Tab-separated table of C-alpha atoms and ligand atoms in Angstrom:
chain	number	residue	atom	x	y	z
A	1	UNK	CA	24.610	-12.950	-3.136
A	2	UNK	CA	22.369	-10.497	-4.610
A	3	UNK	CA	18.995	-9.495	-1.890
A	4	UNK	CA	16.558	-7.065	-3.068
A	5	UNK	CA	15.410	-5.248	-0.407
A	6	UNK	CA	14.149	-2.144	-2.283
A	7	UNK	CA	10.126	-3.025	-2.613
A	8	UNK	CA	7.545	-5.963	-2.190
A	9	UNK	CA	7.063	-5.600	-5.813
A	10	UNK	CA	10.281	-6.804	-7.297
A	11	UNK	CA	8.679	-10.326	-6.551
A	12	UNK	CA	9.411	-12.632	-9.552
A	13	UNK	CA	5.739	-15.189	-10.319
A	14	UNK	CA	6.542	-18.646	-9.485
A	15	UNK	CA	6.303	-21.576	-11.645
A	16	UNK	CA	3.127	-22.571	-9.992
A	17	UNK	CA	1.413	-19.153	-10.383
A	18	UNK	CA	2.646	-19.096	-13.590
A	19	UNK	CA	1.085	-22.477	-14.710
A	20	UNK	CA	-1.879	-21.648	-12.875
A	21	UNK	CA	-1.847	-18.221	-15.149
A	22	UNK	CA	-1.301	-20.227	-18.746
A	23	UNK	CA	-4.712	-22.602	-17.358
A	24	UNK	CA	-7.651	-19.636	-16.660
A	25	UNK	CA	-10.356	-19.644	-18.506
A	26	UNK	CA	-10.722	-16.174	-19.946
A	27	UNK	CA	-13.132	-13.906	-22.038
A	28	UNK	CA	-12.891	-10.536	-23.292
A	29	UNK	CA	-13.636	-8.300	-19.897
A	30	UNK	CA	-14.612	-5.358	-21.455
A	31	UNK	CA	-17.567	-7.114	-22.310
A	32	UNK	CA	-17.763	-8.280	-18.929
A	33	UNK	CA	-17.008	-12.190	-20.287
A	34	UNK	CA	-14.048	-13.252	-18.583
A	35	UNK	CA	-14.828	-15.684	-15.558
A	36	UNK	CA	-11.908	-15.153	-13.928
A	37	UNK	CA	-11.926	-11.756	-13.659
A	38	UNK	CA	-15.370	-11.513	-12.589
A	39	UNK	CA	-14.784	-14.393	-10.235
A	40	UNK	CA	-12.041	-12.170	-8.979
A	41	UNK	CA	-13.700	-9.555	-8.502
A	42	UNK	CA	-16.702	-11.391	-6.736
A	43	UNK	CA	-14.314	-12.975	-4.275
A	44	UNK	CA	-12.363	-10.186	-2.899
A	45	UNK	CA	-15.647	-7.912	-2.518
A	46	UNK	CA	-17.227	-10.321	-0.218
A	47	UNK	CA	-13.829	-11.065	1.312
A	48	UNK	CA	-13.631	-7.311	2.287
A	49	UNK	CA	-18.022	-7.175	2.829
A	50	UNK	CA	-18.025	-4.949	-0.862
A	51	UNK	CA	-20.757	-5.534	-3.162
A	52	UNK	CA	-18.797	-4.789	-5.910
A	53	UNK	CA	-15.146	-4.584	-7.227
A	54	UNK	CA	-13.152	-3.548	-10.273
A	55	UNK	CA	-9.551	-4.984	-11.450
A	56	UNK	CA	-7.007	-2.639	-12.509
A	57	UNK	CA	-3.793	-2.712	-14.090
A	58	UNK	CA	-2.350	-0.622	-11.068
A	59	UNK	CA	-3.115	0.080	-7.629
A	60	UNK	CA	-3.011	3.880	-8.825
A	61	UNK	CA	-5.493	3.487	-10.922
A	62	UNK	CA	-7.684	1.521	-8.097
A	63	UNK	CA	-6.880	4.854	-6.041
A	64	UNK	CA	-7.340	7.271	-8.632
A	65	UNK	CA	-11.248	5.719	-9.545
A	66	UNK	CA	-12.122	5.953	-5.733
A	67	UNK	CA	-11.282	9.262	-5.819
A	68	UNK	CA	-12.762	10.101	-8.564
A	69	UNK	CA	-16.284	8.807	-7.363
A	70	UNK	CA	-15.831	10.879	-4.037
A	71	UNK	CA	-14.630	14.269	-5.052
A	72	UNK	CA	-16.032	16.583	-7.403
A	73	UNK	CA	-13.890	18.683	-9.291
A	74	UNK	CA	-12.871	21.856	-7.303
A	75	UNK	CA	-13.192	20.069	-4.136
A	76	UNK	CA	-10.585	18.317	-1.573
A	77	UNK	CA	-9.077	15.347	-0.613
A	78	UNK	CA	-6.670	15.426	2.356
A	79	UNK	CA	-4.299	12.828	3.373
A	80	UNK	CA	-1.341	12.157	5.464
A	81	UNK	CA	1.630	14.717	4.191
A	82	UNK	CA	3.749	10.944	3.306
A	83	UNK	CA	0.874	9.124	2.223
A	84	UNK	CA	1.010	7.208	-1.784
A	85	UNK	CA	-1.708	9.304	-3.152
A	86	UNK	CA	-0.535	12.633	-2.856
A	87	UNK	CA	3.282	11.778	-3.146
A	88	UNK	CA	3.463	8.890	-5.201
A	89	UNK	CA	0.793	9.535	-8.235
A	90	UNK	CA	2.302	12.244	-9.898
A	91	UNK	CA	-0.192	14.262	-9.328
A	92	UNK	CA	-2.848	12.402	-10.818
A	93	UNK	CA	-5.372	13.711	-8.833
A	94	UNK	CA	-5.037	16.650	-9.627
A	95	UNK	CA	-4.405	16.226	-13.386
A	96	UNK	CA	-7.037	13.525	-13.734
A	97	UNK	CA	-10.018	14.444	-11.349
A	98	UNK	CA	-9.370	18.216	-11.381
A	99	UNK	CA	-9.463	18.474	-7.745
A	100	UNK	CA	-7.065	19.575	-4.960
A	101	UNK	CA	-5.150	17.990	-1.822
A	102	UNK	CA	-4.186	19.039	1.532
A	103	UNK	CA	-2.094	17.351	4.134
A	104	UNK	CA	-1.485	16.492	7.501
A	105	UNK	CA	1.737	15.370	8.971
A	106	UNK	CA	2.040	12.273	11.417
A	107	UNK	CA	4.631	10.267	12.709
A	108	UNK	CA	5.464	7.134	11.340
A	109	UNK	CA	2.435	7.941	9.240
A	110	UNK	CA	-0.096	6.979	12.410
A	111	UNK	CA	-3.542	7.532	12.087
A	112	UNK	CA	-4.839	10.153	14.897
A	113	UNK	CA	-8.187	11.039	14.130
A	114	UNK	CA	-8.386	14.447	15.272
A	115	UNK	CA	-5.789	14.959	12.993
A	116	UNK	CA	-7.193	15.156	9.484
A	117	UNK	CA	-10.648	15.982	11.030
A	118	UNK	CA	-8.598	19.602	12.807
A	119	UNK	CA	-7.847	20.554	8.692
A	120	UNK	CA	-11.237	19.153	7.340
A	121	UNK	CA	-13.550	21.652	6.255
A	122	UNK	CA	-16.746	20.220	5.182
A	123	UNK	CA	-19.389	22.567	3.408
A	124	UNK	CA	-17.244	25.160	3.096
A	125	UNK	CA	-19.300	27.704	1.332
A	126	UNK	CA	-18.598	29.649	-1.879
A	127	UNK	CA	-15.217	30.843	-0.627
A	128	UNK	CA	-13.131	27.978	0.695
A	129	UNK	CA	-12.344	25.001	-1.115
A	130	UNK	CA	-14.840	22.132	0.470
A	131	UNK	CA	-13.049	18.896	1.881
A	132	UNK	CA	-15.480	15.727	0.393
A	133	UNK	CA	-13.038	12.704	1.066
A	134	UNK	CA	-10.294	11.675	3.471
A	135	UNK	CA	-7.830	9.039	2.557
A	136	UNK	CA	-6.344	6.604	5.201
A	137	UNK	CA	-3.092	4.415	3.977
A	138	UNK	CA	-3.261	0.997	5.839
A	139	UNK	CA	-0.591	-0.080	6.200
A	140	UNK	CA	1.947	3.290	5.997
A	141	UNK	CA	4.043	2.526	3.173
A	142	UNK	CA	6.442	5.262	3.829
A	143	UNK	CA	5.563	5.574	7.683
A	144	UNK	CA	8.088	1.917	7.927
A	145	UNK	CA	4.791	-0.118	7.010
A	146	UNK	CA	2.578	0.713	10.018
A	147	UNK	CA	-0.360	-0.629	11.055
A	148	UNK	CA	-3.266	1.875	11.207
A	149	UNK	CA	-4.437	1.416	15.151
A	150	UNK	CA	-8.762	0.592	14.590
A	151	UNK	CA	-9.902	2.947	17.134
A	152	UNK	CA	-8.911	5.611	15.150
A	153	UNK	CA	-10.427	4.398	12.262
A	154	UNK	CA	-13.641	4.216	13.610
A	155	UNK	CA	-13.535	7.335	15.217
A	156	UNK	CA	-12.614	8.786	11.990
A	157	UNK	CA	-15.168	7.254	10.291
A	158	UNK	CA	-18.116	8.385	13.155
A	159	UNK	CA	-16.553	12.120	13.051
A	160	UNK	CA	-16.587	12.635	9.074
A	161	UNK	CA	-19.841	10.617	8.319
A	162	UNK	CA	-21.372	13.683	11.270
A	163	UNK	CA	-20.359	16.276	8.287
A	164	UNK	CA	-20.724	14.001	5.004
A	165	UNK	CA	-17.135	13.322	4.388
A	166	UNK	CA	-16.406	10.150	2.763
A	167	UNK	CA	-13.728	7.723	3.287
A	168	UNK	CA	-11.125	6.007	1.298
A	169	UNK	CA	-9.051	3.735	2.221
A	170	UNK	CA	-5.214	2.805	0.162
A	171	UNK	CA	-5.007	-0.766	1.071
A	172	UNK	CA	-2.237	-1.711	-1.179
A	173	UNK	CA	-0.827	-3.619	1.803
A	174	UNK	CA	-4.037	-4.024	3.537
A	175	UNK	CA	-3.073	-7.970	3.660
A	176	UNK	CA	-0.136	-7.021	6.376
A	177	UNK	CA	-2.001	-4.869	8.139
A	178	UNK	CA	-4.620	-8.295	8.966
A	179	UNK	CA	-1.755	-10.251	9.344
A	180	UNK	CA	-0.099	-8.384	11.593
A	181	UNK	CA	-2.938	-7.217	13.434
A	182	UNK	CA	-5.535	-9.948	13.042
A	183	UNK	CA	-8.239	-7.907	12.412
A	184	UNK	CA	-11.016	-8.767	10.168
A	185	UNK	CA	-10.978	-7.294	6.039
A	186	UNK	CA	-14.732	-6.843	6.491
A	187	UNK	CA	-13.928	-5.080	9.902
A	188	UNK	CA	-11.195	-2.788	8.432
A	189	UNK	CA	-13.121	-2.079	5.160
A	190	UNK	CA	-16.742	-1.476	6.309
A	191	UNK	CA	-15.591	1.963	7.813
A	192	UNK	CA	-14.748	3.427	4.295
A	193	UNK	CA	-16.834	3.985	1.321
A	194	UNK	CA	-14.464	3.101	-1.556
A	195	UNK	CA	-11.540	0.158	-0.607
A	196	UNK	CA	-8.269	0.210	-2.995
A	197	UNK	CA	-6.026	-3.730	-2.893
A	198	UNK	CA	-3.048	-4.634	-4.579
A	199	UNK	CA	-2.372	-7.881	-6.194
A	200	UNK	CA	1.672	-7.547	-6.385
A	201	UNK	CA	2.750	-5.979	-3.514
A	202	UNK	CA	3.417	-8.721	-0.749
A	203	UNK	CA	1.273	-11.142	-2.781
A	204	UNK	CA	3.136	-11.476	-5.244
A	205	UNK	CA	1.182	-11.665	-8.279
A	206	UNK	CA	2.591	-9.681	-11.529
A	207	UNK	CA	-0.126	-7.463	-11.459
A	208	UNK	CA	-3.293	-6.015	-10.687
A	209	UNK	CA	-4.748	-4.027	-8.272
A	210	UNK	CA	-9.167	-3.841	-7.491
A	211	UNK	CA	-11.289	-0.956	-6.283
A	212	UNK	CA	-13.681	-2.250	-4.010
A	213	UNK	CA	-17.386	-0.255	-3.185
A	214	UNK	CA	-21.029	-0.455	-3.911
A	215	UNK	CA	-22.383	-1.911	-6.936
A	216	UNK	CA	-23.216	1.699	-8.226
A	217	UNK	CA	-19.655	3.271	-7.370
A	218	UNK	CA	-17.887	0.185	-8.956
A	219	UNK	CA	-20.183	0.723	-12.068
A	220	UNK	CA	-19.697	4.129	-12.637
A	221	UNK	CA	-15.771	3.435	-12.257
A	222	UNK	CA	-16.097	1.020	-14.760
A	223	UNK	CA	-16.625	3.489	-17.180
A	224	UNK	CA	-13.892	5.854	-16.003
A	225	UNK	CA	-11.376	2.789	-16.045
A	226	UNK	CA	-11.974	2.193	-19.782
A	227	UNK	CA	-11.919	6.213	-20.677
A	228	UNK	CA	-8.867	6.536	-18.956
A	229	UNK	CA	-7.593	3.617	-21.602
A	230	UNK	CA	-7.506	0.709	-18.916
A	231	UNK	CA	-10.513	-1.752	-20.449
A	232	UNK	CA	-8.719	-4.828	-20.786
A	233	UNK	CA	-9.116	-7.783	-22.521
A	234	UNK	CA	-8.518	-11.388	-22.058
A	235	UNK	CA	-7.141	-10.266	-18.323
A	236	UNK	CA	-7.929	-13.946	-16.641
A	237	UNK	CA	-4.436	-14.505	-16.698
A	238	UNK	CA	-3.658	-11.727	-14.538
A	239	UNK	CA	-6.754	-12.501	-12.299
A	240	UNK	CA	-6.011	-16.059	-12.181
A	241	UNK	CA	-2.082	-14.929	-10.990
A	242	UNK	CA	-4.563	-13.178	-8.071
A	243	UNK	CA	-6.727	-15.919	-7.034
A	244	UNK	CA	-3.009	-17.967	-6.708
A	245	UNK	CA	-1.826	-15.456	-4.545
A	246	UNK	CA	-4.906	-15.306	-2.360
A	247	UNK	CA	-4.900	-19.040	-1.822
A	248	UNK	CA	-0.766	-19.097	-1.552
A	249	UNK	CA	0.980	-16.445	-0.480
A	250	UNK	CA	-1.437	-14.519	1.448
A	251	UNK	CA	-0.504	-16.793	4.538
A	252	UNK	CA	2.810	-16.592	3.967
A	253	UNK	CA	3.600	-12.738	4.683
A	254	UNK	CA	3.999	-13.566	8.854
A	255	UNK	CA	7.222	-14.785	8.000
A	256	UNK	CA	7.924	-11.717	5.878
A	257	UNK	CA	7.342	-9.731	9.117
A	258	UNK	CA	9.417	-12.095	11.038
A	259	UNK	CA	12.061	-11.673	8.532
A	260	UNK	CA	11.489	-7.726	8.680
A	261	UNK	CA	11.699	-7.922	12.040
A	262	UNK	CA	14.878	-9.398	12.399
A	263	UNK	CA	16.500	-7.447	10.188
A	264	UNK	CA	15.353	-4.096	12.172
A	265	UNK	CA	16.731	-5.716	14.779
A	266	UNK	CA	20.901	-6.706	13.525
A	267	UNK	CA	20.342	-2.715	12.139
A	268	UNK	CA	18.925	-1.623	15.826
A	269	UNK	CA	22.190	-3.756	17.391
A	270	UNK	CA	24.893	-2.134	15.035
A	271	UNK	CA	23.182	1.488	15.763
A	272	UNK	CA	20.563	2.116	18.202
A	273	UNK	CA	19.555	5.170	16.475
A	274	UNK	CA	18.436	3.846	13.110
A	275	UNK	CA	15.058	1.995	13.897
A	276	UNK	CA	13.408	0.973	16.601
A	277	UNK	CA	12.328	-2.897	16.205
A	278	UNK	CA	9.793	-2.391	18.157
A	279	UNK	CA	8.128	-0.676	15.381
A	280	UNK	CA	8.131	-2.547	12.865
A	281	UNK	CA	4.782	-3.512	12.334
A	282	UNK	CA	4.794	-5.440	9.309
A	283	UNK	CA	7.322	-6.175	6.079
A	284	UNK	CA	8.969	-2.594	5.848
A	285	UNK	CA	12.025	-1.155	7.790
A	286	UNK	CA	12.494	2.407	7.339
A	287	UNK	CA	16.016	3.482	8.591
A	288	UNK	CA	16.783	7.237	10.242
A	289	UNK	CA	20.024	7.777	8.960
A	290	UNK	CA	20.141	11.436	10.491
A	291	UNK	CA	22.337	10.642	13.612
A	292	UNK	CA	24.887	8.855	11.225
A	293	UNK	CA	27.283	10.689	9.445
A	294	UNK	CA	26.496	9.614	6.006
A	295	UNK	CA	23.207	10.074	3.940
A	296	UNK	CA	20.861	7.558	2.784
A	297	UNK	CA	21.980	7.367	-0.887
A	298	UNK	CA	25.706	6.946	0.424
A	299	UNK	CA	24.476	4.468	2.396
A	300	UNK	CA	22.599	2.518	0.069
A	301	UNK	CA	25.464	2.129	-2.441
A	302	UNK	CA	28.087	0.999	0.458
A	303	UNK	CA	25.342	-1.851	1.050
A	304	UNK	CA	24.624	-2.425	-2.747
A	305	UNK	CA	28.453	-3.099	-3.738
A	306	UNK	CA	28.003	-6.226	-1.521
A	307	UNK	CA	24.676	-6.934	-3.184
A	308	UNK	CA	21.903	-5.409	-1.266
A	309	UNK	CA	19.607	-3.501	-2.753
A	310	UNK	CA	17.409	-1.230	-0.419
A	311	UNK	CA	15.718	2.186	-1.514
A	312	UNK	CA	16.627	5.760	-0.113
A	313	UNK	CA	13.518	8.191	-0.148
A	314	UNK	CA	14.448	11.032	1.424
A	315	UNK	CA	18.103	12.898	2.384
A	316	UNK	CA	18.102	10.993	6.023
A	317	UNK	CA	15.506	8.114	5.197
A	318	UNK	CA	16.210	4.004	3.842
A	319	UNK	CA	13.520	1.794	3.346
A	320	UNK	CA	13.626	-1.909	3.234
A	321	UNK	CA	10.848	-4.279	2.247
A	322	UNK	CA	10.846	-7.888	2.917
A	323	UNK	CA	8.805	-10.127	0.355
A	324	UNK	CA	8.286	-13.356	-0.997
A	325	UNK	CA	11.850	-13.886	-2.530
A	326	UNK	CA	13.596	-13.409	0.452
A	327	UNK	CA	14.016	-16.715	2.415
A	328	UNK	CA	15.962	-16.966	5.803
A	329	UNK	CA	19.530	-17.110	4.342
A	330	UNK	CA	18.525	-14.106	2.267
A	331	UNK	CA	17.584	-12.264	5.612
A	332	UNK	CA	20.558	-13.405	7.624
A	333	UNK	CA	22.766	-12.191	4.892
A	334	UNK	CA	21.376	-8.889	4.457
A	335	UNK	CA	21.220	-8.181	8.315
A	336	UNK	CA	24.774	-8.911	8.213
A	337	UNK	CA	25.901	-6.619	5.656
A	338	UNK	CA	23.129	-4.120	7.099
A	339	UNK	CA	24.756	-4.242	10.174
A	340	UNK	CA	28.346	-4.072	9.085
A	341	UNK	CA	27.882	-1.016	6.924
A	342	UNK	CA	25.922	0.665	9.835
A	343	UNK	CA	29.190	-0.216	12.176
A	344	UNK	CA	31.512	1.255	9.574
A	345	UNK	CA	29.025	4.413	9.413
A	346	UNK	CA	29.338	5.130	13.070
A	347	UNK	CA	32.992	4.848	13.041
A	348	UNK	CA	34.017	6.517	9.917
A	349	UNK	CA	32.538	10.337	11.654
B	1	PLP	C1	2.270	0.475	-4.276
B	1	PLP	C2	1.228	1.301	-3.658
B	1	PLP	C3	0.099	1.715	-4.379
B	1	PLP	C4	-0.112	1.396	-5.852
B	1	PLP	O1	0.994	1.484	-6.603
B	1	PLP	P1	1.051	1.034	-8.159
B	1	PLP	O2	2.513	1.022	-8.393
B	1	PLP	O3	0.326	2.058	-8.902
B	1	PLP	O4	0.417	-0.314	-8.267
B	1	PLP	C5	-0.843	2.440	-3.717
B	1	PLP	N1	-0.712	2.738	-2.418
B	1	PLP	C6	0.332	2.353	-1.694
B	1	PLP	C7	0.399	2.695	-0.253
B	1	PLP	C8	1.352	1.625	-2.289
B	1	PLP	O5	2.413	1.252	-1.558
């Protein structure tokens, strides 16, 4: 049996999105003529209380145009030290928007709010590099998938609007953290002044990602999207892969998280030390290998010679996403193996 645990977006389109796909009605977008893309693009603004939204070939990109309509050149975004934008763009930031980053470190990625507002410096004068934006990643991809707790947000969001910093949030998996959670899109997303959403993380879809803001942010990206070469054309078919995986597999990521879940747990039984199921918010698993006596890349090939395929990201760190393509018997035989190679781990010191 081959189970690949490594990411959410190794997801495969089903035949039904697929057919679905080969049926939209589509125009050329860059003319703003293809329905399904701007029916897209309607529904997941007022799904998340937007007025506007633009598709995008990546959720990168989707990240990259909020921050581009936030920070100047010369100025500062700051982020969580593990967060996607300032480890997992290449730099693109930096390269694209001419501005620069700093960090703040937080367990399993958790939001505190006094946290990035300690390191904000708003209005910095003509000395110190100004801090314009913050970014928030809900949930934590590399924090093990967490859910960002709402207080926090808000009191984020009621501390940096006092100095004029603006808010982004990286929702990429912003669909787990409302399943998990049960709060509201409009209530998560009306606290930030640009929204990013993927299409084919836990959804499913092939691709696409959509930047979500007011109608005059969202138009001004527009025209950043097609001079950094990303005006499409006849992109219904992707959009039409995203209305699918609204109507279809949005419900269906509980059982991911059940399935996550479980797995944490079979890992948590073989060795305490490695997760704590408890923890695991939503469809990610992050292991601590650092009591065990191998590393994480030595683990991950003992699991992937009995075909499990799960992604080491740092000397002492495994992470394993559930998604759409794993079904129960999927799950139960990569908790097993899980758990075996954990046993052998322990024992082979
Ligand atoms: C996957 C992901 C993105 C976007 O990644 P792309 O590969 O560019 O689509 C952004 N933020 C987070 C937290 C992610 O996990």
């Amino acid at each position: 049996m081959r189970v690949d645990l490594r990411s959410d977006t190794v997801t495969v389109p089903s035949t039904a999105m697929r057919e679905v796909m080969s049926q939209a009605p589509v125009g050329d977008d860059v003319y703003g003529e293809d329905v399904t893309v701007n029916s897209l693009e309607e529904r997941v603004a007022a799904l998340f209380g937007k007025e506007a939204g633009v598709f995008t070939p990546t959720g990168s990109l989707a990240n990259q145009l909020a921050i581009r309509m936030l920070v100047s050149p010369g100025e500062e975004l700051i982020a969580e030290t593990n967060s996607h934008v300032v480890r997992a763009e290449l730099g693109a930031a930096a390269t694209f928007s001419g501005i620069t980053t700093r960090t703040w470190p937080a367990r399993r990625g958790l939001l505190n709010a006094d946290d990035p507002m300690e390191i904000a410096r708003p209005s910095a004068g003509p000395y110190l590099v100004s801090t314009t934006a913050i970014a928030v990643e809900n949930t934590h991809n590399f924090g093990g998938g967490t859910v960002q707790p709402l207080d926090q947000i808000a009191k984020l969001h009621n501390e940096a609007s006092k100095v004029g910093i603006a808010l982004h949030l990286d929702g990429a998996r912003i669909w787990n953290a409302h399943t998990a959670s049960g709060v509201a899109f409009t209530e998560y997303a009306k606290y930030f002044d640009t929204v990013s959403v993927c299409f084919s993380k836990g959804l499913g879809a092939p691709v696409g990602s959509m930047m979500l803001s007011t109608k005059e942010k969202v138009t001004k990206a527009r025209v950043w999207r097609k001079r950094y070469g990303a005006g499409m054309r006849q992109i219904g078919i992707l959009a039409a892969a995203a209305h699918y995986a609204l109507d279809t597999n949005l419900p269906l990521l509980a059982e991911d998280h059940r399935r996550a879940k479980f797995i944490a747990e079979k890992c948590h039984e073989a060795a305490a030390s490695v997760v704590n199921p408890s923890e695991v918010d939503t469809n990610i698993v992050g292991l601590d290998l650092s009591q065990l006596p191998v590393s994480s890349a030595e683990f991950a090939q003992m699991v992937k010679v009995e075909g499990v395929l799960i992604s080491s990201l740092g000397p002492n760190f495994a992470r394993l996403v559930t998604h759409l393509d794993i079904d129960d018997a999927a799950m139960t035989y990569a908790a097993e193996v899980l758990a075996a190679a954990l046993k052998h781990a322990l024992v082979s010191k």
